[in-house]
């Protein structure tokens, strides 16, 4: 049983952004949301985020994923946690303090820090790391017996203290009562005139309660994001973690360091992913698929044994055993059936394509309802837009659409109908009939001989 308080009121000046730092994204997920999700995965009963700078924007992005407290003016980390006092008092037991700009913290580390905190019967446990370059961080000052005495900020530290390599990650486990009582006694007596959360450790110690440190082994987990370079470094680490977890689940990746897969993507086992593939949040891929080099999938739902070669699929569903590409573009709101072929230079938009249909080359199908086992000749175009409005095209089962056909919508092609190559269809075609809609050919025999004379 524990709760989390996530500090996210700061401005993030070095991002040089109109957007608050904590809603910048790593692998498609806002920085602070990674921290919220890690807390929940570790078993937090409740999570509260302290917002301040552009609070409304932060809250609209993070939505209902946590509770909120407002820190209207940023007067330090201790002051930020004070804004959550009501929440902290309402939940007895442990409260974990985390930062909204450290997305790489894992549920496992949160869990282990809490276990350590409980086993040591601590009232405060600071999560620490040992860094070769500790510049800028608060340093952990320990007594002769090795116990934590206090944390001294870089700006307030003496020459001796600045040599300490054990640093404060800015993450802690507190007993909620010990923390709230200490917060009520914080003062801003330091170099920056801020309320330092770190000063609560000394107050808790002076109350005769035990304080300790939990040292983590993977320093990446405490990496903060302060600028766009660190944002890309954090994303690089997250990307590698995401890819490794898919590979462990049975996904084959070729040149995984070139593959970008966002958070919240599902991929079945025995699916193979080629180089330079991008897969965005919300995409689901079944088993036994091949997602070939250079493809982009965004909000796509791909069933089993589908092949997608060098193609783009956005917010659409592709049923089993279908082949897409190379170089196909499936735009939003398509539902493509089983055993379909969507070949090279084919564009689909807001259309339903029935099972077994073949759209092999150079075709545009928009706003259409296509039946089963239809064969599209090369170069078919649905003319779905008259410059003002869009209309639908309906094509029944088992039709044969000759090459270079224009279907001027709204228009219906009955089941089993054939369309002669080169036709421009403007009227509905009854079932099982042949439509020819082009000029008859005229041959002028010997025409060239006459011209030359
Ligand atoms: C803090 C710690 C330092 C530690 C470091 C780790 C203190 C006094 N110092 O320093 O020991 O090594 O983190 O990164 O706590 N925030 C607010 N409101 C505020 C101030 C900060 O919400 O008024 C938030 C920031 O948005 C950020 C977090 O708290 O997410 C840390 O604040 P920051 O200013 O980066 O703290 P540091 O000075 O780096
Ligand atoms: Ca910081």
Short mmCIF file of C-alpha atoms and ligand atoms in Angstrom, two decimals:
data_model
loop_
_atom_site.label_atom_id
_atom_site.label_comp_id
_atom_site.label_asym_id
_atom_site.label_seq_id
_atom_site.Cartn_x
_atom_site.Cartn_y
_atom_site.Cartn_z
CA UNK A 1 0.00 0.00 0.00
CA UNK A 2 1.54 3.27 -1.09
CA UNK A 3 0.76 6.47 -2.94
CA UNK A 4 2.87 8.58 -5.30
CA UNK A 5 3.33 12.32 -5.58
CA UNK A 6 4.89 13.44 -8.87
CA UNK A 7 6.50 16.88 -9.06
CA UNK A 8 5.76 18.53 -12.37
CA UNK A 9 5.21 22.23 -11.74
CA UNK A 10 8.51 23.46 -13.17
CA UNK A 11 8.84 25.33 -16.43
CA UNK A 12 11.64 23.42 -18.14
CA UNK A 13 13.31 26.54 -19.53
CA UNK A 14 16.04 24.63 -21.35
CA UNK A 15 13.52 22.80 -23.55
CA UNK A 16 12.96 26.18 -25.25
CA UNK A 17 9.36 25.19 -25.81
CA UNK A 18 5.86 26.64 -25.63
CA UNK A 19 4.92 23.29 -24.14
CA UNK A 20 5.70 22.44 -20.50
CA UNK A 21 8.58 19.97 -20.24
CA UNK A 22 6.67 17.12 -18.61
CA UNK A 23 4.29 16.70 -21.56
CA UNK A 24 7.05 16.34 -24.15
CA UNK A 25 7.01 12.75 -25.34
CA UNK A 26 9.37 9.81 -25.22
CA UNK A 27 8.29 6.93 -27.50
CA UNK A 28 4.89 8.56 -27.91
CA UNK A 29 4.11 8.93 -24.20
CA UNK A 30 4.39 12.19 -22.19
CA UNK A 31 7.32 12.22 -19.75
CA UNK A 32 5.11 12.52 -16.67
CA UNK A 33 2.80 9.75 -17.92
CA UNK A 34 5.72 7.32 -17.90
CA UNK A 35 6.22 8.14 -14.22
CA UNK A 36 2.50 7.82 -13.44
CA UNK A 37 2.39 4.45 -15.21
CA UNK A 38 5.51 3.17 -13.42
CA UNK A 39 3.89 4.11 -10.08
CA UNK A 40 0.70 2.29 -10.98
CA UNK A 41 2.59 -0.76 -12.26
CA UNK A 42 4.41 -0.88 -8.90
CA UNK A 43 0.99 -0.96 -7.22
CA UNK A 44 0.27 2.64 -6.17
CA UNK A 45 -3.22 3.05 -4.71
CA UNK A 46 -3.37 6.69 -5.71
CA UNK A 47 -1.14 9.02 -7.73
CA UNK A 48 -1.12 12.82 -7.49
CA UNK A 49 0.71 15.14 -9.87
CA UNK A 50 1.70 18.64 -8.75
CA UNK A 51 1.27 21.00 -11.69
CA UNK A 52 2.07 24.69 -11.95
CA UNK A 53 3.58 26.12 -15.13
CA UNK A 54 0.82 25.89 -17.80
CA UNK A 55 -1.08 23.65 -15.44
CA UNK A 56 -4.18 23.40 -17.65
CA UNK A 57 -2.14 22.20 -20.62
CA UNK A 58 -0.41 19.55 -18.49
CA UNK A 59 -3.70 18.35 -17.02
CA UNK A 60 -5.43 18.13 -20.39
CA UNK A 61 -2.62 15.90 -21.69
CA UNK A 62 -2.38 13.68 -18.58
CA UNK A 63 -6.16 13.60 -18.25
CA UNK A 64 -7.81 11.36 -15.68
CA UNK A 65 -4.71 9.21 -15.14
CA UNK A 66 -4.04 10.80 -11.71
CA UNK A 67 -5.19 13.36 -9.15
CA UNK A 68 -3.80 16.90 -9.17
CA UNK A 69 -2.60 19.66 -6.85
CA UNK A 70 -1.68 23.15 -7.99
CA UNK A 71 1.56 24.91 -7.11
CA UNK A 72 0.79 28.39 -8.38
CA UNK A 73 4.29 29.75 -7.71
CA UNK A 74 7.40 27.56 -7.84
CA UNK A 75 9.12 28.05 -4.50
CA UNK A 76 11.05 24.79 -4.41
CA UNK A 77 10.60 21.03 -4.22
CA UNK A 78 9.49 21.15 -0.56
CA UNK A 79 6.92 23.80 -1.39
CA UNK A 80 5.69 21.64 -4.30
CA UNK A 81 5.11 18.68 -1.99
CA UNK A 82 3.37 20.98 0.54
CA UNK A 83 0.66 21.56 -2.08
CA UNK A 84 -0.11 17.84 -1.83
CA UNK A 85 -0.36 17.89 1.97
CA UNK A 86 -4.06 17.09 2.05
CA UNK A 87 -3.51 14.05 -0.19
CA UNK A 88 -0.52 12.90 1.87
CA UNK A 89 -2.43 13.21 5.13
CA UNK A 90 -5.39 11.34 3.68
CA UNK A 91 -3.28 8.25 2.87
CA UNK A 92 -1.45 6.64 5.78
CA UNK A 93 1.55 4.41 5.01
CA UNK A 94 4.25 5.08 2.42
CA UNK A 95 4.32 7.95 -0.03
CA UNK A 96 6.77 7.87 -2.93
CA UNK A 97 7.98 11.21 -4.32
CA UNK A 98 8.97 11.15 -7.99
CA UNK A 99 9.77 13.72 -10.66
CA UNK A 100 7.73 14.28 -13.79
CA UNK A 101 10.86 14.63 -15.90
CA UNK A 102 12.51 11.27 -15.14
CA UNK A 103 10.62 8.89 -17.45
CA UNK A 104 13.07 6.00 -17.17
CA UNK A 105 12.27 5.10 -13.55
CA UNK A 106 10.87 1.56 -13.46
CA UNK A 107 8.11 -0.06 -11.43
CA UNK A 108 10.70 -2.61 -10.30
CA UNK A 109 12.93 0.07 -8.74
CA UNK A 110 9.98 1.79 -7.03
CA UNK A 111 8.93 -1.57 -5.64
CA UNK A 112 12.44 -2.43 -4.41
CA UNK A 113 12.91 0.98 -2.78
CA UNK A 114 9.64 0.53 -0.87
CA UNK A 115 10.64 -2.97 0.21
CA UNK A 116 14.00 -1.65 1.43
CA UNK A 117 12.29 1.25 3.22
CA UNK A 118 9.95 -1.17 5.00
CA UNK A 119 12.64 -3.73 5.83
CA UNK A 120 14.86 -1.00 7.34
CA UNK A 121 11.87 0.45 9.23
CA UNK A 122 12.81 3.85 7.80
CA UNK A 123 10.64 6.95 7.97
CA UNK A 124 12.45 8.42 4.97
CA UNK A 125 14.47 6.65 2.27
CA UNK A 126 16.17 8.63 -0.46
CA UNK A 127 16.93 6.88 -3.76
CA UNK A 128 20.55 7.58 -4.60
CA UNK A 129 23.08 6.87 -7.33
CA UNK A 130 26.85 7.12 -7.54
CA UNK A 131 27.99 9.35 -10.38
CA UNK A 132 31.47 10.20 -11.63
CA UNK A 133 30.25 13.68 -12.42
CA UNK A 134 27.90 14.75 -9.62
CA UNK A 135 27.89 18.43 -10.68
CA UNK A 136 24.56 20.11 -9.99
CA UNK A 137 23.05 17.33 -7.89
CA UNK A 138 22.32 17.31 -4.17
CA UNK A 139 24.98 15.26 -2.34
CA UNK A 140 24.29 12.58 0.28
CA UNK A 141 26.18 13.43 3.45
CA UNK A 142 26.73 10.38 5.64
CA UNK A 143 27.98 10.19 9.23
CA UNK A 144 30.85 8.09 10.61
CA UNK A 145 28.53 5.09 11.01
CA UNK A 146 27.51 5.36 7.35
CA UNK A 147 24.01 6.61 8.16
CA UNK A 148 22.48 9.42 6.09
CA UNK A 149 22.83 12.77 7.90
CA UNK A 150 21.50 15.19 5.31
CA UNK A 151 21.41 16.18 1.67
CA UNK A 152 23.29 19.29 0.69
CA UNK A 153 22.50 21.05 -2.59
CA UNK A 154 25.39 21.68 -4.97
CA UNK A 155 24.93 25.43 -4.62
CA UNK A 156 25.04 25.21 -0.80
CA UNK A 157 27.83 22.60 -0.60
CA UNK A 158 31.35 23.14 0.76
CA UNK A 159 34.48 22.16 -1.22
CA UNK A 160 34.62 18.88 0.76
CA UNK A 161 30.95 18.10 0.23
CA UNK A 162 31.23 18.71 -3.52
CA UNK A 163 33.68 15.77 -3.69
CA UNK A 164 30.89 13.36 -2.65
CA UNK A 165 29.84 11.16 -5.57
CA UNK A 166 26.66 9.75 -4.07
CA UNK A 167 23.80 11.95 -5.27
CA UNK A 168 20.13 12.50 -4.56
CA UNK A 169 18.01 11.21 -7.44
CA UNK A 170 15.17 13.47 -6.26
CA UNK A 171 13.07 10.36 -5.56
CA UNK A 172 12.13 9.20 -2.10
CA UNK A 173 9.95 6.93 0.00
CA UNK A 174 8.49 8.62 3.10
CA UNK A 175 6.22 7.60 5.90
CA UNK A 176 3.29 9.87 5.15
CA UNK A 177 2.84 11.12 8.72
CA UNK A 178 6.56 11.80 9.21
CA UNK A 179 6.62 13.71 5.89
CA UNK A 180 3.56 15.86 6.55
CA UNK A 181 4.79 16.76 10.01
CA UNK A 182 8.24 17.71 8.62
CA UNK A 183 6.77 19.75 5.74
CA UNK A 184 4.92 21.92 8.24
CA UNK A 185 8.27 22.94 9.72
CA UNK A 186 10.29 23.61 6.50
CA UNK A 187 11.95 27.00 6.10
CA UNK A 188 13.63 28.54 3.02
CA UNK A 189 17.03 29.18 4.66
CA UNK A 190 19.43 28.41 1.82
CA UNK A 191 21.32 29.78 -1.17
CA UNK A 192 18.23 29.79 -3.39
CA UNK A 193 15.65 30.97 -0.81
CA UNK A 194 13.55 27.89 -1.66
CA UNK A 195 11.72 25.32 0.40
CA UNK A 196 13.93 22.26 -0.09
CA UNK A 197 12.25 18.87 0.18
CA UNK A 198 15.67 17.51 1.05
CA UNK A 199 15.61 19.42 4.38
CA UNK A 200 12.79 17.16 5.60
CA UNK A 201 15.37 14.40 6.13
CA UNK A 202 17.15 16.37 8.87
CA UNK A 203 13.81 17.24 10.49
CA UNK A 204 12.73 13.59 10.49
CA UNK A 205 16.12 12.57 11.95
CA UNK A 206 15.84 15.22 14.67
CA UNK A 207 12.43 13.76 15.56
CA UNK A 208 14.35 10.57 16.35
CA UNK A 209 13.09 8.64 13.34
CA UNK A 210 15.25 6.53 11.03
CA UNK A 211 16.39 7.84 7.63
CA UNK A 212 18.21 5.79 4.98
CA UNK A 213 19.29 5.60 1.36
CA UNK A 214 18.49 3.06 -1.35
CA UNK A 215 21.25 3.04 -3.97
CA UNK A 216 20.15 1.97 -7.44
CA UNK A 217 22.43 0.07 -9.82
CA UNK A 218 21.14 1.36 -13.17
CA UNK A 219 21.89 5.08 -13.28
CA UNK A 220 19.82 5.45 -16.46
CA UNK A 221 16.68 5.19 -14.34
CA UNK A 222 17.27 8.52 -12.66
CA UNK A 223 18.21 10.45 -15.80
CA UNK A 224 16.28 13.67 -15.88
CA UNK A 225 15.24 15.37 -19.09
CA UNK A 226 16.19 19.05 -19.16
CA UNK A 227 16.75 19.76 -22.85
CA UNK A 228 16.11 18.18 -26.24
CA UNK A 229 19.44 16.35 -26.23
CA UNK A 230 18.52 14.61 -22.98
CA UNK A 231 15.03 14.01 -24.39
CA UNK A 232 16.54 12.08 -27.31
CA UNK A 233 18.91 10.22 -24.97
CA UNK A 234 16.00 9.14 -22.79
CA UNK A 235 14.04 8.08 -25.87
CA UNK A 236 17.00 6.05 -27.11
CA UNK A 237 17.09 4.09 -23.85
CA UNK A 238 13.31 3.66 -23.79
CA UNK A 239 13.28 2.55 -27.43
CA UNK A 240 15.86 -0.13 -26.70
CA UNK A 241 13.83 -1.32 -23.69
CA UNK A 242 10.61 -1.51 -25.73
CA UNK A 243 12.30 -3.40 -28.58
CA UNK A 244 13.99 -5.82 -26.17
CA UNK A 245 10.67 -6.59 -24.52
CA UNK A 246 9.02 -7.37 -27.90
CA UNK A 247 11.98 -9.55 -28.89
CA UNK A 248 11.68 -11.44 -25.59
CA UNK A 249 7.99 -11.98 -26.42
CA UNK A 250 8.96 -13.73 -29.67
CA UNK A 251 9.19 -10.92 -32.21
CA UNK A 252 12.11 -11.03 -34.68
CA UNK A 253 13.73 -7.68 -35.46
CA UNK A 254 16.23 -6.92 -38.20
CA UNK A 255 18.54 -4.04 -37.24
CA UNK A 256 16.55 -3.31 -34.05
CA UNK A 257 18.48 -0.11 -33.45
CA UNK A 258 16.74 1.34 -36.52
CA UNK A 259 13.23 0.30 -35.41
CA UNK A 260 11.07 2.85 -33.55
CA UNK A 261 8.16 1.36 -31.64
CA UNK A 262 6.15 3.56 -29.30
CA UNK A 263 4.56 2.64 -25.98
CA UNK A 264 1.30 0.67 -25.98
CA UNK A 265 1.90 -1.41 -29.09
CA UNK A 266 1.02 -5.13 -29.19
CA UNK A 267 2.89 -7.55 -31.45
CA UNK A 268 2.25 -11.30 -31.68
CA UNK A 269 4.98 -13.91 -31.68
CA UNK A 270 6.77 -14.98 -34.87
CA UNK A 271 6.16 -11.59 -36.41
CA UNK A 272 9.18 -10.21 -38.21
CA UNK A 273 10.00 -6.52 -38.33
CA UNK A 274 12.39 -5.09 -40.92
CA UNK A 275 14.78 -2.19 -40.65
CA UNK A 276 13.64 1.42 -40.23
CA UNK A 277 10.06 0.54 -39.36
CA UNK A 278 7.96 3.00 -37.31
CA UNK A 279 5.08 1.65 -35.21
CA UNK A 280 3.04 4.18 -33.28
CA UNK A 281 0.97 3.89 -30.11
CA UNK A 282 -2.30 2.02 -30.36
CA UNK A 283 -1.13 -0.35 -33.11
CA UNK A 284 -1.88 -4.06 -32.69
CA UNK A 285 -0.13 -6.66 -34.83
CA UNK A 286 -0.96 -10.37 -34.80
CA UNK A 287 1.31 -13.41 -35.05
CA UNK A 288 3.30 -14.53 -38.06
CA UNK A 289 3.24 -11.16 -39.79
CA UNK A 290 6.01 -9.54 -41.79
CA UNK A 291 6.32 -5.78 -41.43
CA UNK A 292 8.88 -4.93 -44.07
CA UNK A 293 11.54 -2.28 -44.19
CA UNK A 294 10.49 1.34 -44.01
CA UNK A 295 6.84 0.75 -43.13
CA UNK A 296 4.86 3.09 -40.86
CA UNK A 297 1.93 1.78 -38.83
CA UNK A 298 -0.10 4.28 -36.82
CA UNK A 299 -3.16 3.08 -34.94
CA UNK A 300 -3.30 0.06 -37.25
CA UNK A 301 -4.91 -3.25 -36.31
CA UNK A 302 -3.20 -6.04 -38.23
CA UNK A 303 -4.42 -9.64 -37.88
CA UNK A 304 -2.32 -12.82 -38.18
CA UNK A 305 -0.07 -13.71 -41.14
CA UNK A 306 -0.32 -10.32 -42.82
CA UNK A 307 2.54 -9.01 -44.96
CA UNK A 308 3.13 -5.26 -45.09
CA UNK A 309 6.02 -4.20 -47.32
CA UNK A 310 7.34 -0.63 -47.31
CA UNK A 311 3.85 0.76 -46.76
CA UNK A 312 1.96 3.22 -44.57
CA UNK A 313 -1.20 2.17 -42.67
CA UNK A 314 -3.07 4.69 -40.53
CA UNK A 315 -6.04 3.97 -38.21
CA UNK A 316 -7.24 1.02 -40.29
CA UNK A 317 -7.83 -2.71 -39.88
CA UNK A 318 -6.22 -5.41 -42.00
CA UNK A 319 -7.58 -8.94 -41.66
CA UNK A 320 -5.60 -12.20 -41.79
CA UNK A 321 -3.38 -13.40 -44.67
CA UNK A 322 -3.66 -10.12 -46.54
CA UNK A 323 -0.68 -8.64 -48.39
CA UNK A 324 -0.10 -4.89 -48.46
CA UNK A 325 2.49 -3.14 -50.59
CA UNK A 326 5.17 -2.54 -51.53
CA UNK A 327 4.43 1.18 -51.47
CA UNK A 328 0.76 1.14 -50.51
CA UNK A 329 -0.90 3.91 -48.52
CA UNK A 330 -3.86 2.88 -46.38
CA UNK A 331 -5.38 6.05 -44.97
CA UNK A 332 -7.76 6.27 -41.99
CA UNK A 333 -10.97 4.27 -41.57
CA UNK A 334 -10.36 1.33 -43.86
CA UNK A 335 -11.44 -2.21 -43.11
CA UNK A 336 -9.56 -4.60 -45.38
CA UNK A 337 -10.69 -8.26 -45.34
CA UNK A 338 -8.87 -11.60 -45.39
CA UNK A 339 -6.70 -12.81 -48.30
CA UNK A 340 -6.80 -9.40 -49.93
CA UNK A 341 -4.03 -7.97 -52.06
CA UNK A 342 -3.37 -4.25 -51.79
CA UNK A 343 -0.47 -3.95 -54.19
CA UNK A 344 2.03 -1.35 -55.27
CA UNK A 345 1.03 2.32 -55.49
CA UNK A 346 -2.46 1.59 -54.20
CA UNK A 347 -4.15 4.17 -51.97
CA UNK A 348 -7.20 3.34 -49.87
CA UNK A 349 -9.25 5.74 -47.76
CA UNK A 350 -12.41 5.29 -45.67
CA UNK A 351 -13.30 2.09 -47.50
CA UNK A 352 -14.36 -1.47 -46.82
CA UNK A 353 -12.65 -4.13 -48.94
CA UNK A 354 -14.20 -7.64 -48.92
CA UNK A 355 -12.31 -10.93 -48.48
CA UNK A 356 -10.30 -12.21 -51.44
CA UNK A 357 -10.36 -8.95 -53.40
CA UNK A 358 -7.28 -8.06 -55.46
CA UNK A 359 -6.21 -4.46 -55.96
CA UNK A 360 -2.84 -5.14 -57.47
CA UNK A 361 -1.49 -1.87 -58.84
CA UNK A 362 -1.79 1.89 -59.25
CA UNK A 363 -5.32 2.33 -57.91
CA UNK A 364 -7.17 4.81 -55.69
CA UNK A 365 -10.21 3.61 -53.74
CA UNK A 366 -11.82 6.23 -51.50
CA UNK A 367 -15.19 6.26 -49.69
CA UNK A 368 -16.08 2.86 -51.16
CA UNK A 369 -17.77 -0.38 -50.15
CA UNK A 370 -16.17 -3.18 -52.09
CA UNK A 371 -17.45 -6.79 -51.94
CA UNK A 372 -15.61 -10.10 -51.97
CA UNK A 373 -13.37 -11.49 -54.72
CA UNK A 374 -13.40 -8.34 -56.80
CA UNK A 375 -10.55 -7.90 -59.27
CA UNK A 376 -9.33 -4.38 -59.91
CA UNK A 377 -7.35 -3.80 -63.06
CA UNK A 378 -4.36 -1.53 -62.99
CA UNK A 379 -5.15 2.15 -62.68
CA UNK A 380 -8.69 2.15 -61.32
CA UNK A 381 -9.81 5.43 -59.75
CA UNK A 382 -12.87 6.15 -57.66
CA UNK A 383 -13.78 9.76 -58.41
CA UNK A 384 -15.26 10.43 -54.98
CA UNK A 385 -15.01 14.21 -54.85
CA UNK A 386 -16.76 16.75 -57.04
CA UNK A 387 -14.86 19.69 -55.63
CA UNK A 388 -17.47 20.29 -52.94
CA UNK A 389 -18.77 17.02 -51.55
CA UNK A 390 -17.61 13.40 -51.23
CA UNK A 391 -19.74 10.46 -52.39
CA UNK A 392 -19.56 6.70 -51.96
CA UNK A 393 -18.94 4.01 -54.53
CA UNK A 394 -20.44 0.53 -54.02
CA UNK A 395 -19.03 -2.53 -55.79
CA UNK A 396 -20.72 -5.94 -55.31
CA UNK A 397 -19.04 -9.35 -54.97
CA UNK A 398 -17.14 -11.03 -57.82
CA UNK A 399 -16.89 -7.97 -60.06
CA UNK A 400 -14.14 -7.45 -62.62
CA UNK A 401 -13.03 -3.86 -63.03
CA UNK A 402 -11.06 -3.41 -66.24
CA UNK A 403 -7.80 -1.47 -66.30
CA UNK A 404 -7.94 2.31 -66.24
CA UNK A 405 -11.57 2.55 -65.11
CA UNK A 406 -12.97 5.73 -63.53
CA UNK A 407 -15.90 5.22 -61.19
CA UNK A 408 -17.64 8.58 -60.83
CA UNK A 409 -19.45 8.44 -57.52
CA UNK A 410 -22.10 8.14 -56.28
CA UNK A 411 -22.30 4.96 -58.32
CA UNK A 412 -23.19 1.28 -57.75
CA UNK A 413 -21.69 -1.70 -59.53
CA UNK A 414 -23.91 -4.81 -59.14
CA UNK A 415 -22.43 -8.17 -58.14
CA UNK A 416 -20.81 -10.14 -60.91
CA UNK A 417 -20.60 -7.12 -63.22
CA UNK A 418 -17.72 -6.59 -65.64
CA UNK A 419 -16.39 -3.21 -66.71
CA UNK A 420 -14.47 -2.87 -69.95
CA UNK A 421 -11.00 -1.37 -69.71
CA UNK A 422 -10.82 2.38 -70.06
CA UNK A 423 -14.43 2.99 -69.04
CA UNK A 424 -15.67 6.06 -67.22
CA UNK A 425 -18.65 4.79 -65.24
CA UNK A 426 -21.24 7.42 -64.34
CA UNK A 427 -24.35 5.24 -64.04
CA UNK A 428 -25.18 2.23 -61.89
CA UNK A 429 -24.41 -1.18 -63.45
CA UNK A 430 -26.93 -4.03 -62.94
CA UNK A 431 -25.73 -7.42 -61.63
CA UNK A 432 -23.88 -9.78 -63.96
CA UNK A 433 -23.76 -7.30 -66.85
CA UNK A 434 -20.93 -5.82 -68.87
CA UNK A 435 -20.49 -2.05 -68.95
CA UNK A 436 -18.50 -0.41 -71.70
CA UNK A 437 -18.23 3.35 -71.36
CA UNK A 438 -15.75 4.60 -73.92
CA UNK A 439 -15.61 5.73 -77.55
CA UNK A 440 -15.55 2.90 -80.05
CA UNK A 441 -12.26 2.56 -81.85
CA UNK A 442 -12.10 3.70 -85.48
CA UNK A 443 -9.36 2.36 -87.77
CA UNK A 444 -8.65 4.47 -90.87
CA UNK A 445 -6.95 1.97 -93.19
CA UNK A 446 -3.93 3.26 -95.11
CA UNK A 447 -4.18 6.66 -93.43
CA UNK A 448 -0.44 7.19 -93.17
CA UNK A 449 0.18 6.20 -96.79
CA UNK A 450 -2.31 8.88 -97.89
CA UNK A 451 -0.75 11.47 -95.58
CA UNK A 452 2.69 10.95 -97.11
CA UNK A 453 1.38 11.41 -100.65
C1 LIG B 1 16.51 18.47 -6.81
C2 LIG B 1 17.05 18.10 -5.44
C3 LIG B 1 18.50 17.62 -5.59
C4 LIG B 1 18.54 16.45 -6.53
C5 LIG B 1 17.89 16.79 -7.87
C6 LIG B 1 17.77 15.57 -8.73
C7 LIG B 1 15.98 19.64 -3.89
C8 LIG B 1 16.13 20.85 -3.06
N1 LIG B 1 17.02 19.27 -4.61
O1 LIG B 1 17.28 19.54 -7.29
O2 LIG B 1 19.01 17.27 -4.33
O3 LIG B 1 19.87 16.01 -6.73
O4 LIG B 1 16.58 17.32 -7.68
O5 LIG B 1 17.34 15.92 -10.01
O6 LIG B 1 14.93 19.02 -3.86
N2 LIG B 1 9.55 21.34 -8.93
C9 LIG B 1 8.27 21.78 -8.69
N3 LIG B 1 8.10 22.94 -8.02
C10 LIG B 1 9.13 23.68 -7.58
C11 LIG B 1 10.43 23.22 -7.83
C12 LIG B 1 10.61 22.05 -8.51
O7 LIG B 1 7.30 21.12 -9.07
O8 LIG B 1 8.87 24.71 -6.97
C13 LIG B 1 9.72 20.08 -9.66
C14 LIG B 1 10.41 20.29 -10.99
O9 LIG B 1 9.45 20.50 -12.03
C15 LIG B 1 11.14 18.97 -11.16
C16 LIG B 1 11.46 18.54 -9.73
O10 LIG B 1 10.58 19.25 -8.91
O11 LIG B 1 10.32 17.96 -11.75
C17 LIG B 1 12.90 18.81 -9.34
O12 LIG B 1 13.10 20.20 -9.39
P1 LIG B 1 14.48 20.84 -9.83
O13 LIG B 1 14.36 22.29 -9.82
O14 LIG B 1 14.95 20.20 -11.08
O15 LIG B 1 15.39 20.39 -8.60
P2 LIG B 1 16.92 20.49 -8.54
O16 LIG B 1 17.31 21.85 -8.16
O17 LIG B 1 17.52 19.91 -9.75
CA1 LIG B 2 16.70 18.96 -11.82
#
